[in-house]
Short mmCIF file of C-alpha atoms in Angstrom, two decimals:
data_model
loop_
_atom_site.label_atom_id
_atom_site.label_comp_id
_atom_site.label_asym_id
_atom_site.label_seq_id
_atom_site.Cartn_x
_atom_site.Cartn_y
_atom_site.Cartn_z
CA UNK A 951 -32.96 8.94 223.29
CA UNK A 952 -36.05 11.43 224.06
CA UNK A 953 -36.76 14.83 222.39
CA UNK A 954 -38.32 17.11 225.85
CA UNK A 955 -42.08 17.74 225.17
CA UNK A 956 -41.74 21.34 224.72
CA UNK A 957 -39.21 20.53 221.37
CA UNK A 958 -41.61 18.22 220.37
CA UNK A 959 -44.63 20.58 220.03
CA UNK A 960 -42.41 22.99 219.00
CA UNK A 961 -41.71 21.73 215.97
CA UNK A 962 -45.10 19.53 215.29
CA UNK A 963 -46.45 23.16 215.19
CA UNK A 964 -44.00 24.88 213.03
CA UNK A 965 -43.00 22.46 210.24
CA UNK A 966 -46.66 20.31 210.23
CA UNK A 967 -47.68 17.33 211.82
CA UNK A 968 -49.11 16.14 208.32
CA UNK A 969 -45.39 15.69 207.64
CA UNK A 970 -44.72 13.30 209.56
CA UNK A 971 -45.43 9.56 210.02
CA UNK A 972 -48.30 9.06 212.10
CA UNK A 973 -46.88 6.52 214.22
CA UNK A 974 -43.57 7.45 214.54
CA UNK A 975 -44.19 10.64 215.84
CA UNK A 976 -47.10 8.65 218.30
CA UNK A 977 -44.24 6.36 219.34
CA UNK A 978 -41.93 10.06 219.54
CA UNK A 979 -44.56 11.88 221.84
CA UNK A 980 -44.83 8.40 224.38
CA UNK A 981 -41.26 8.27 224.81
CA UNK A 982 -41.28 12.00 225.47
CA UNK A 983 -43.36 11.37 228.39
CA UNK A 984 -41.76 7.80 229.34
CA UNK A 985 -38.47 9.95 229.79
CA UNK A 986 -38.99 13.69 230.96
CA UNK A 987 -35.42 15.34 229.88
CA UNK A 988 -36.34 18.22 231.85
CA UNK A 989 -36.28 16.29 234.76
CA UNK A 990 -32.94 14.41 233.91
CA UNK A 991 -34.08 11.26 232.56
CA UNK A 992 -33.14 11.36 228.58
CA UNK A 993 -33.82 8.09 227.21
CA UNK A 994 -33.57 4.33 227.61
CA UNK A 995 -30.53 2.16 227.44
CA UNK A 996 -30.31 -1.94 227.97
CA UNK A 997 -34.13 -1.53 229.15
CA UNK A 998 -33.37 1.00 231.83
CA UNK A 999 -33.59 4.63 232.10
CA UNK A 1000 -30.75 7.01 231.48
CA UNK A 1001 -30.61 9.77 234.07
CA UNK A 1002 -28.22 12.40 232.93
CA UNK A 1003 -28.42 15.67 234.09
CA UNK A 1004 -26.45 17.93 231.26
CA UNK A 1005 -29.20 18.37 228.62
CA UNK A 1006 -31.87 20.34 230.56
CA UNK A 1007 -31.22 23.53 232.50
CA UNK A 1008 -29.79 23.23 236.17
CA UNK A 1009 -32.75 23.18 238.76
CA UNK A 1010 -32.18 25.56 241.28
CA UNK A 1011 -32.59 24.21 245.10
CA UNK A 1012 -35.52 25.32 246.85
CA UNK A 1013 -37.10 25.04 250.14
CA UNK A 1014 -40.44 25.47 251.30
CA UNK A 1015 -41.92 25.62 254.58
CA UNK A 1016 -42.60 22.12 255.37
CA UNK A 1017 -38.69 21.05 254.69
CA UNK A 1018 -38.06 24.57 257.04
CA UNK A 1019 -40.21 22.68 259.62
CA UNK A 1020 -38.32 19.28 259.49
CA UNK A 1021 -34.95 20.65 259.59
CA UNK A 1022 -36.14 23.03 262.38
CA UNK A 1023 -34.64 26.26 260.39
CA UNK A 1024 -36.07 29.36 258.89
CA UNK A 1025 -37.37 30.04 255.98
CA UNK A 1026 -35.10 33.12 255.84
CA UNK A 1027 -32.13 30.68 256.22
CA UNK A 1028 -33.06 28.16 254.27
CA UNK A 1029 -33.44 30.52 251.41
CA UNK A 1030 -29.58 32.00 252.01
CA UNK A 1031 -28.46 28.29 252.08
CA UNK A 1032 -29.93 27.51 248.79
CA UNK A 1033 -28.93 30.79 247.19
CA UNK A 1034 -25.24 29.72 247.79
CA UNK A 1035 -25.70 26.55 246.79
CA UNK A 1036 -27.32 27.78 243.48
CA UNK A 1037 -24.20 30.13 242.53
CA UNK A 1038 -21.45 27.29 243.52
CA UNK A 1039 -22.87 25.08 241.62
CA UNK A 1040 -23.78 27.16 238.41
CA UNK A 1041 -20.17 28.12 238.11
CA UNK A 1042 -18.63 24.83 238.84
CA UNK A 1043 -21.59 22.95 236.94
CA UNK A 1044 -21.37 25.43 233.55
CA UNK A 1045 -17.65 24.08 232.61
CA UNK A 1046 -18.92 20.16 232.63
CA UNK A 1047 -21.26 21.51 230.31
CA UNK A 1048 -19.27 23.39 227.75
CA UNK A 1049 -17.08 20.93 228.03
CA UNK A 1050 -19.38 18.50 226.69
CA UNK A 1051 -19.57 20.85 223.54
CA UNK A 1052 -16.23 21.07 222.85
CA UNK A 1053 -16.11 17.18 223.04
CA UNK A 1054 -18.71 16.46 221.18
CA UNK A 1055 -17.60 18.25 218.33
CA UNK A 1056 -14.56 16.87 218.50
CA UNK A 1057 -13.86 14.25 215.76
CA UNK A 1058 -10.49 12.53 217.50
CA UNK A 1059 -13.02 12.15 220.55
CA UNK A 1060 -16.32 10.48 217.98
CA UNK A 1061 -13.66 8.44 216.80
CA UNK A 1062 -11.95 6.98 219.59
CA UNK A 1063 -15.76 6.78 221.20
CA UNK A 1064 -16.93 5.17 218.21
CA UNK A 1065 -14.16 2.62 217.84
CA UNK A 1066 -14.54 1.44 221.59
CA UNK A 1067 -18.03 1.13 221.51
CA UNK A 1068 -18.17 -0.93 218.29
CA UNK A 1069 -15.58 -2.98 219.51
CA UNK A 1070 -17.17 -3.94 222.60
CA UNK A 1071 -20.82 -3.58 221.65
CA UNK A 1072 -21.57 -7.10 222.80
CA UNK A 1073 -20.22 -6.87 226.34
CA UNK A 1074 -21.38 -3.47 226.47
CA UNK A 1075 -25.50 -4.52 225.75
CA UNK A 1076 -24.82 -7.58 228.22
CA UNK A 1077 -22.78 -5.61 231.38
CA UNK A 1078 -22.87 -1.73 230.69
CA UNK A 1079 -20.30 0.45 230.40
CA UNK A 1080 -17.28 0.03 233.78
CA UNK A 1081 -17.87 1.84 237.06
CA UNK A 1082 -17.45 5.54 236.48
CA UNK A 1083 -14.70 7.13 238.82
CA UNK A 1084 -16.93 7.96 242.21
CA UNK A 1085 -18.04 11.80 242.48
CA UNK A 1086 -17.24 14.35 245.27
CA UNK A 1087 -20.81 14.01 246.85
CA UNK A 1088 -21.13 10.53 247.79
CA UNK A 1089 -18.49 8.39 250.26
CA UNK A 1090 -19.58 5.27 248.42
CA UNK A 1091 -17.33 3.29 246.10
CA UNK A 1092 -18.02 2.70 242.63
CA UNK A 1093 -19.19 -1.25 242.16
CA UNK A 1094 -16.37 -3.19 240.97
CA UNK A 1095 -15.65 -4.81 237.21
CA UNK A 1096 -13.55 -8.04 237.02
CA UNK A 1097 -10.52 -6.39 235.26
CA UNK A 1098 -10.29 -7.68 232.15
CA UNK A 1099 -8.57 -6.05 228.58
CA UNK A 1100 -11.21 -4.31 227.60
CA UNK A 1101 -12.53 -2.63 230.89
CA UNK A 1102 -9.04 -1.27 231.11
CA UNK A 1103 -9.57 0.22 227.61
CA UNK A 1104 -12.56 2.51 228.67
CA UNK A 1105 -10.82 2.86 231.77
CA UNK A 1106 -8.05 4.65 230.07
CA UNK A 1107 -9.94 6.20 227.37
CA UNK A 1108 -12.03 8.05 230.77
CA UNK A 1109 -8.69 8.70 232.25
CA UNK A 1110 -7.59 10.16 228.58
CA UNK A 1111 -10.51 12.93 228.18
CA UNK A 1112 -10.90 13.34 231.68
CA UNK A 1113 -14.46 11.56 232.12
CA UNK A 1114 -16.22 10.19 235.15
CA UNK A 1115 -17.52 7.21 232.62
CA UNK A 1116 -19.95 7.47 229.96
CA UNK A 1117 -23.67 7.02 230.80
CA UNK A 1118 -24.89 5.76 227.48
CA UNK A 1119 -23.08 5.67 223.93
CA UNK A 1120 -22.19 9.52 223.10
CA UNK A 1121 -23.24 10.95 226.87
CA UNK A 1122 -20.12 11.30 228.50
CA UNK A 1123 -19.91 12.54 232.09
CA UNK A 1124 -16.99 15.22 232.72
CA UNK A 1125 -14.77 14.58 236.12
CA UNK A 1126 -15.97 17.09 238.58
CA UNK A 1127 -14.41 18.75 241.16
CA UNK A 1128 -14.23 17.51 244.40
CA UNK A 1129 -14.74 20.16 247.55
CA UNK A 1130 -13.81 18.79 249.41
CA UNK A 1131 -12.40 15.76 248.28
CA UNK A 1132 -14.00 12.90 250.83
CA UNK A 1133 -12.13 10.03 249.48
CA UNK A 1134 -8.59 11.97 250.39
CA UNK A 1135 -7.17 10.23 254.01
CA UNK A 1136 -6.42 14.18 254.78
CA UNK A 1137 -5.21 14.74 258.80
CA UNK A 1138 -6.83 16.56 261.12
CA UNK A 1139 -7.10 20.25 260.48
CA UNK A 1140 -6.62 20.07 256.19
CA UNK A 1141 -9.46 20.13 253.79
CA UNK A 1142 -8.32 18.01 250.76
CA UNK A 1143 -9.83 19.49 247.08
CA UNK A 1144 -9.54 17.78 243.75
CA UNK A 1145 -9.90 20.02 240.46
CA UNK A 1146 -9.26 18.44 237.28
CA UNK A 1147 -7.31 20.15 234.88
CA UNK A 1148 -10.47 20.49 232.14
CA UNK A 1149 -11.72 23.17 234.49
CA UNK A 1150 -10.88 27.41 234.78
CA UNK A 1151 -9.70 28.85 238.30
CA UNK A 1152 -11.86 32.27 238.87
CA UNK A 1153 -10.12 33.23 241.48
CA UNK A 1154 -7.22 36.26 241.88
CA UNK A 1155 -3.63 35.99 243.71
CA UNK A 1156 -0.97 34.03 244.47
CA UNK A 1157 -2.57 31.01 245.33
CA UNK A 1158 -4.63 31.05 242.29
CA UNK A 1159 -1.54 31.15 239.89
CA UNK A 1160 -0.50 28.25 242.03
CA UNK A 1161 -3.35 26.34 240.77
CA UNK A 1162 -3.36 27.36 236.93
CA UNK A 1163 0.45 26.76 237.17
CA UNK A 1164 -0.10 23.08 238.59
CA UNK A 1165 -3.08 22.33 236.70
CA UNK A 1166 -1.75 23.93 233.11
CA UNK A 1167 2.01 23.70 233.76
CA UNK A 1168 4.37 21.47 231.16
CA UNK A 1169 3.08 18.52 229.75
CA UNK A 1170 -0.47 19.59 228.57
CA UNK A 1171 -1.83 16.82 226.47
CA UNK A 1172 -1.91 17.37 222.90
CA UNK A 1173 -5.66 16.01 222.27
CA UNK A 1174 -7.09 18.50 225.05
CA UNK A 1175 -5.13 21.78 223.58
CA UNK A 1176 -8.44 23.06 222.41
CA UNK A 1177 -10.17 23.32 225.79
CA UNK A 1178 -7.24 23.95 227.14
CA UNK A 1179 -6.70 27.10 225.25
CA UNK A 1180 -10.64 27.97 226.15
CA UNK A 1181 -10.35 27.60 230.07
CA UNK A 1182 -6.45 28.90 230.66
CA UNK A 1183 -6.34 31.89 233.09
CA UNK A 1184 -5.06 34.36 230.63
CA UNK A 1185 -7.95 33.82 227.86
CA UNK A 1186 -10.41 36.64 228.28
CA UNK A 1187 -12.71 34.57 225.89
CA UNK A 1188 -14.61 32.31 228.91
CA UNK A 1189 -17.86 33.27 227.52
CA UNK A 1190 -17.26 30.59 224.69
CA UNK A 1191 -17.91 28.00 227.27
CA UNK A 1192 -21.71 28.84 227.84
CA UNK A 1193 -22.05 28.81 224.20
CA UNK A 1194 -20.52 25.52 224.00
CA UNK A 1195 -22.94 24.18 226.73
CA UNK A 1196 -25.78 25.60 224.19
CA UNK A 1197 -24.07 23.96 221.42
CA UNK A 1198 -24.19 20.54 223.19
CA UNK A 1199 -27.96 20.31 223.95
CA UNK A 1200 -28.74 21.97 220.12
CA UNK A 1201 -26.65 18.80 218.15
CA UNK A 1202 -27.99 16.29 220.38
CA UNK A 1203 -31.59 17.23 219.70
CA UNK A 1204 -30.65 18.53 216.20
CA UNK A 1205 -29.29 14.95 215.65
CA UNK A 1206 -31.97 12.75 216.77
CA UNK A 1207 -34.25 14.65 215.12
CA UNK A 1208 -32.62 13.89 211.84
CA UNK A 1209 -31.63 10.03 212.72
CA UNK A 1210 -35.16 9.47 212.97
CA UNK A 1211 -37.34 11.90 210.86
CA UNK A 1212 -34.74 13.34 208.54
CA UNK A 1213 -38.26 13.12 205.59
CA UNK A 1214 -40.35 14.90 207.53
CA UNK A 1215 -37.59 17.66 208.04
CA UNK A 1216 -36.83 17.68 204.36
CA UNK A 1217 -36.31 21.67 203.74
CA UNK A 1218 -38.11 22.91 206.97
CA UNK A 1219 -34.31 23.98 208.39
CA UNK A 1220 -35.73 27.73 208.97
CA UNK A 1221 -38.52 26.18 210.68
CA UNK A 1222 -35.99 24.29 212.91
CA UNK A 1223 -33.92 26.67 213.64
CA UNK A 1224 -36.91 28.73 214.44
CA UNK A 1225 -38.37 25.77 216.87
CA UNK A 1226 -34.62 25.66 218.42
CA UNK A 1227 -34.14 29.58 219.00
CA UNK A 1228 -37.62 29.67 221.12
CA UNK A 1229 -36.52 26.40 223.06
CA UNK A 1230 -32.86 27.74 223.87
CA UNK A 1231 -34.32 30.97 224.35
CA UNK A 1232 -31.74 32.76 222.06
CA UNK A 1233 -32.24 34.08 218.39
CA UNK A 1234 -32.33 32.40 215.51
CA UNK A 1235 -29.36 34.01 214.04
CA UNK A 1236 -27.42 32.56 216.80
CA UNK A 1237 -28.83 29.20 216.40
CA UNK A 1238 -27.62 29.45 212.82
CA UNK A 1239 -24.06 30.52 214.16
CA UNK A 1240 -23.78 27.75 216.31
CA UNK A 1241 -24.81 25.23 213.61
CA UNK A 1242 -22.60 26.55 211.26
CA UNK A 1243 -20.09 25.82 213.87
CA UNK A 1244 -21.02 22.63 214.79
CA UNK A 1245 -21.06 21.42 211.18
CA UNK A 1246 -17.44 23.35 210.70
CA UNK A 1247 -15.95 21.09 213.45
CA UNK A 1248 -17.65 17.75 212.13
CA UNK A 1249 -18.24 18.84 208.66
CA UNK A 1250 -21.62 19.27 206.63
CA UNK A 1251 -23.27 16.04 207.97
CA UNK A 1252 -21.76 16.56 211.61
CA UNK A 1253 -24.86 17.57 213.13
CA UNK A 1254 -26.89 14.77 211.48
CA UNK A 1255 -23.94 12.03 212.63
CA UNK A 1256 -24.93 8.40 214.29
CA UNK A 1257 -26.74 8.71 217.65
CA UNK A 1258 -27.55 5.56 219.32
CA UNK A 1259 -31.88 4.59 219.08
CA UNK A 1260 -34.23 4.72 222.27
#
């Protein structure tokens, strides 16, 4: 997994490049540029790239003149188009995200992952992880897996914490909602949706209640009560899931950083969090909050836990 460039210098300048190894930290700056995370790609996996999308900031849609000129539209228009597209998908893009925090602080989910994964390591390195359930922006179907035992074990273990599949060991991809939903056979004159239940409705009136009613009515699952709690119309608390989303990018980094050059980072924590405020753009108290949360939910080694290499 890559560390983006900006980290990198970050923290070469503020706890000393002397203190690291010369090489590994030559070998830590190529893969930085072999895999840009701030353009999506975050590492290497069975000698292929990993393109996953959740630990850099959303990029905004823009268009410029030239695309005006192809799609024969103004520039005026253009610019509306994107600016809806921009809010949708913050709002329906920020839960994936903060759900990612609260799951990977979870220790029943690093458990059940890490169980799986060990299990099937073998087939895993040799065919990848199974198809991940198809998303709401593309008609085509997911390639298909001979179904045998253990495909149906990550197929219910995505089913159980509500994931599209998992990119790479420990980057899980959230379901996301469908609008509409293009694999629905709806007739003529309906527009089929698909929400999963892991997400908040925003919304007011009846038909909103509807919604939190069918998608937290009886039943809830006992591993998801946690999120659950977060994301249920009545909490007034949403906030937490933006600082969740923080809290996923900050023990990913936080944890390669110490897989690989936990020496070099030998009592230079101020430093870090110093390094880690000016990258999130927050302050370093809350970067100490949130680690002192992380490391309550996985304990006082949680945030330097396994992390697979690349």
């Amino acid at each position: 997994m890559a560390l983006p460039s900006r980290l990198l210098e970050l923290i070469v300048q503020n706890v000393g490049e002397e203190r690291f190894d010369a090489d590994a930290l030559q070998r830590e700056q190529q893969l930085a540029q072999m895999a840009p995370v701030e353009r999506g790609i975050v590492g290497f996996w069975r000698g292929r790239h990993i393109s996953y999308p959740f630990l850099s900031p959303r990029q905004p849609l823009v268009f410029n003149q030239q695309a005006a000129d192809i799609l024969k539209r103004s520039i005026g228009n253009l610019a509306s188009i994107a600016a809806d597209y921009n809010r949708r998908s913050e709002q329906l893009d920020l839960p994936r995200r903060g759900y990612l925090g609260w799951l990977l602080t979870n220790r029943q989910f690093l458990e059940e992952h890490d169980v799986l994964v060990d299990r099937h390591r073998q087939r895993l390195e040799t065919y990848g992880f199974p198809a991940a359930t198809p998303s709401s922006c593309s008609k085509q179907q997911p390639a298909r897996i001979n179904d045998t035992a253990w495909v149906h074990e990550f197929r219910k273990f995505f089913e159980r914490w509500r994931l599209q599949g998992l990119d790479a060991p420990h980057l899980p991809r959230p379901l996301a909602p469908r609008l509409p939903d293009l694999f629905a056979n709806a007739p003529a004159g309906v527009c089929s949706t698909s929400l999963p239940d892991i997400y908040p409705t925003l919304g007011r009136g009846a038909m909103d209640e509807c919604l939190e009613d069918a998608l937290r009515g009886a039943g809830q699952p006992p591993h998801l009560a946690g999120w659950m709690e977060i994301v249920e119309k009545d909490n007034p608390a949403k906030n937490r899931i933006g600082k969740l989303a923080r809290q996923f990018r900050l023990q990913h980094f936080w944890r390669i950083l110490h897989q690989r050059h936990d020496t070099a980072l030998s009592r230079r924590r101020k430093a870090l969090r110093h390094c880690f405020a000016e990258f999130l753009n927050v302050s370093e108290d809350t970067v100490r909050s949130d680690l002192r949360e992380i490391e309550c939910c996985l304990g006082p080694d949680g945030s330097r836990g396994s992390t697979p290499s690349g």
